[in-house]
Amino acid sequence: PDNLTYEKASLACCGLGPSFGAMEAMQTSAFDVVLIAGLGPAGLGAVVNAFFRGARVIAMEILPWRVDRARKMGVEHILDPFDSDVVNNIKELTGGKGVDCAIDCTDMPDAQRICIDSLRRKGKMSFVGEAAGDLTINGSQDMIRKGISLIGAWHYNLNLYPQLIQVAMRSPLIELLISHELPMSQINEAFELSASPEHAKIILNPWT
């Protein structure tokens, strides 16, 4: 659309795209509590998508910059994934039931396990982060008796593009998803920023 800036349009890739596809697959709505594991750029994008759908958000993160950015977006409950009581704490926040949906934006099998353990019966979890290790699934306890759904999400179907663009255009949180805008001449500085934990989406402007 003519009234959409290039900076916001660029978020249709890995800023908003992975979690948008995940939440579409999980049919996340305003009736749901969503657990977001990891508040890097993809996780912060998941916060934007979840709030746009009207869902309640619980998150897991330990890095102060990311916690602060998510709080500015409106996330009230941000838990430490290394706390041994984290699953119980999540369930306490949901009246003992567990979350309706969980989305993993980390590269940590332990975080994925917490997501599974925090789901309510018949809850849904989507994998967005590329985990380096192996996750153990218990076919009986996890899948049969609890009846959960585990979903892999590689961005989104292009038929959903018009809806995704509406998020980029209308969400009041979009500005907070972009933490840095740099000219192409500063690409080295952009890569240095991306190697640190203190950034959301970094935008390179190829025309400057």
XYZ file of C-alpha atoms in Angstrom:
208
model
C 0.000 0.000 0.000
C 1.150 3.535 -0.778
C 0.683 4.660 2.816
C 2.915 1.894 4.251
C 6.551 2.844 4.775
C 9.336 0.594 3.521
C 10.582 0.263 7.093
C 7.284 -1.154 8.348
C 6.798 -3.237 5.206
C 10.147 -4.930 5.821
C 8.684 -6.431 9.005
C 6.556 -8.723 6.834
C 9.646 -10.918 6.641
C 11.212 -12.261 9.845
C 9.961 -9.467 12.107
C 6.276 -10.401 12.057
C 6.144 -13.296 9.604
C 7.170 -16.378 11.637
C 4.923 -15.711 14.620
C 2.058 -14.551 12.391
C 2.086 -17.902 10.614
C 2.391 -19.721 13.930
C -0.556 -17.938 15.492
C -2.636 -18.415 12.382
C -1.932 -22.157 12.566
C -2.832 -22.210 16.268
C -5.909 -20.033 15.615
C -4.834 -17.689 18.409
C -7.611 -15.303 19.434
C -8.715 -12.850 22.104
C -9.906 -15.794 24.199
C -6.363 -17.183 24.557
C -3.417 -16.820 26.893
C -0.198 -17.061 24.875
C 3.220 -17.979 26.261
C 6.116 -16.529 24.240
C 9.527 -18.050 24.928
C 12.376 -15.718 24.003
C 12.051 -11.984 23.376
C 14.585 -11.439 20.646
C 13.371 -9.802 17.413
C 11.147 -12.769 16.496
C 9.759 -12.995 20.027
C 9.003 -9.282 20.146
C 7.264 -9.706 16.803
C 5.202 -12.431 18.444
C 4.208 -9.954 21.153
C 2.973 -7.564 18.448
C 0.987 -10.306 16.717
C -0.501 -11.672 19.943
C -1.692 -8.276 21.160
C -3.077 -7.457 17.707
C -5.251 -10.570 18.014
C -6.361 -9.488 21.483
C -4.641 -12.341 23.320
C -3.170 -12.136 26.807
C 0.629 -12.558 26.836
C 3.015 -14.251 29.261
C 6.684 -14.277 28.251
C 9.997 -15.835 29.235
C 13.266 -13.895 28.970
C 16.286 -13.012 31.143
C 18.148 -10.323 29.173
C 17.345 -6.887 30.654
C 17.129 -4.941 27.377
C 14.628 -7.385 25.921
C 12.603 -7.500 29.129
C 12.423 -3.708 29.170
C 11.344 -3.519 25.509
C 8.608 -6.094 26.067
C 7.342 -4.217 29.117
C 7.107 -1.075 26.997
C 4.959 -3.113 24.607
C 2.622 -3.969 27.478
C 3.753 -7.436 28.613
C 3.122 -7.602 32.360
C 4.398 -11.067 33.197
C 7.946 -11.880 32.047
C 9.384 -14.919 33.794
C 12.879 -16.345 34.173
C 13.094 -19.616 32.195
C 15.891 -20.799 34.494
C 13.661 -20.591 37.569
C 12.906 -24.146 38.675
C 9.317 -23.110 39.458
C 8.665 -21.401 36.123
C 6.037 -23.915 34.971
C 4.168 -23.659 38.281
C 4.384 -19.860 38.095
C 2.882 -19.891 34.597
C 0.054 -22.121 35.764
C -0.614 -19.832 38.720
C -1.077 -16.977 36.256
C -3.666 -19.036 34.372
C -5.765 -20.254 37.291
C -3.913 -23.580 37.378
C -4.947 -24.591 33.861
C -1.920 -23.640 31.774
C -1.688 -21.501 28.658
C -3.854 -22.014 25.587
C -1.015 -21.434 23.119
C 2.770 -21.336 23.331
C 5.278 -20.168 20.767
C 8.985 -20.905 21.044
C 11.266 -18.212 19.616
C 14.488 -19.516 21.184
C 17.152 -21.998 20.147
C 16.830 -23.908 23.427
C 15.203 -27.348 23.824
C 14.781 -26.604 27.545
C 12.600 -23.598 26.686
C 10.591 -25.739 24.281
C 10.062 -28.257 27.066
C 8.788 -25.525 29.378
C 6.318 -24.475 26.671
C 4.972 -28.019 26.409
C 4.730 -28.465 30.173
C 2.934 -25.111 30.520
C 0.164 -25.945 28.058
C -3.332 -26.678 29.244
C -5.019 -29.874 28.142
C -5.552 -29.730 24.357
C -3.314 -26.665 24.171
C -1.259 -25.803 21.098
C 2.424 -25.045 20.693
C 4.249 -23.738 17.651
C 7.995 -23.989 16.985
C 9.541 -20.875 15.428
C 13.098 -20.870 16.808
C 15.675 -23.148 15.201
C 16.840 -25.217 18.199
C 20.374 -26.584 18.158
C 19.648 -29.571 20.413
C 17.133 -32.385 20.644
C 13.766 -32.146 22.360
C 12.304 -35.209 24.081
C 8.575 -35.750 23.577
C 6.689 -38.208 25.753
C 4.158 -39.851 23.478
C 1.892 -40.897 26.329
C 2.048 -38.015 28.834
C 2.383 -35.206 26.294
C 0.442 -36.334 23.280
C -2.115 -38.957 24.299
C -3.137 -38.060 27.834
C -2.773 -34.306 27.501
C -3.936 -34.139 23.883
C -1.730 -31.207 22.879
C -0.925 -30.143 19.313
C 2.670 -29.420 18.273
C 2.999 -27.301 15.135
C 6.007 -26.284 13.076
C 5.768 -22.854 11.450
C 8.027 -21.572 8.678
C 6.763 -18.004 8.246
C 3.296 -17.833 6.658
C 1.291 -18.741 3.593
C 1.441 -15.924 1.037
C -2.362 -15.909 0.909
C -2.166 -14.369 4.387
C 0.022 -11.485 3.225
C -2.800 -8.900 3.128
C -3.672 -9.690 6.746
C -0.045 -9.462 7.835
C 0.277 -6.073 6.181
C -2.682 -4.910 8.264
C -0.675 -5.717 11.403
C 2.278 -3.697 10.088
C -0.010 -0.767 9.250
C -2.328 -0.730 12.257
C -0.500 -2.105 15.293
C 0.437 0.642 17.767
C 3.473 -1.411 18.793
C 5.230 -1.472 15.425
C 7.543 1.426 16.256
C 8.835 -0.514 19.268
C 9.611 -3.532 17.088
C 12.138 -1.420 15.150
C 15.014 -0.464 17.446
C 17.569 0.828 14.919
C 17.499 2.348 11.430
C 20.851 2.699 9.677
C 22.009 3.660 6.182
C 23.591 0.968 4.028
C 26.928 2.728 4.496
C 26.808 1.602 8.154
C 26.223 -2.071 7.443
C 29.195 -3.109 9.575
C 27.721 -1.295 12.568
C 24.403 -3.021 11.879
C 26.047 -6.441 12.004
C 27.772 -5.514 15.254
C 24.441 -4.508 16.717
C 22.827 -7.744 15.571
C 25.513 -9.736 17.402
C 24.549 -8.061 20.684
C 21.419 -8.795 22.730
C 20.347 -5.142 22.818
C 18.233 -4.732 19.714
C 14.883 -5.530 18.201
C 14.646 -5.304 14.397
C 17.497 -3.468 12.722
C 16.537 -1.753 9.475
C 19.082 -0.991 6.742
C 18.071 1.738 4.301
C 19.597 0.938 0.882
C 18.888 4.445 -0.475
C 21.161 6.286 1.966
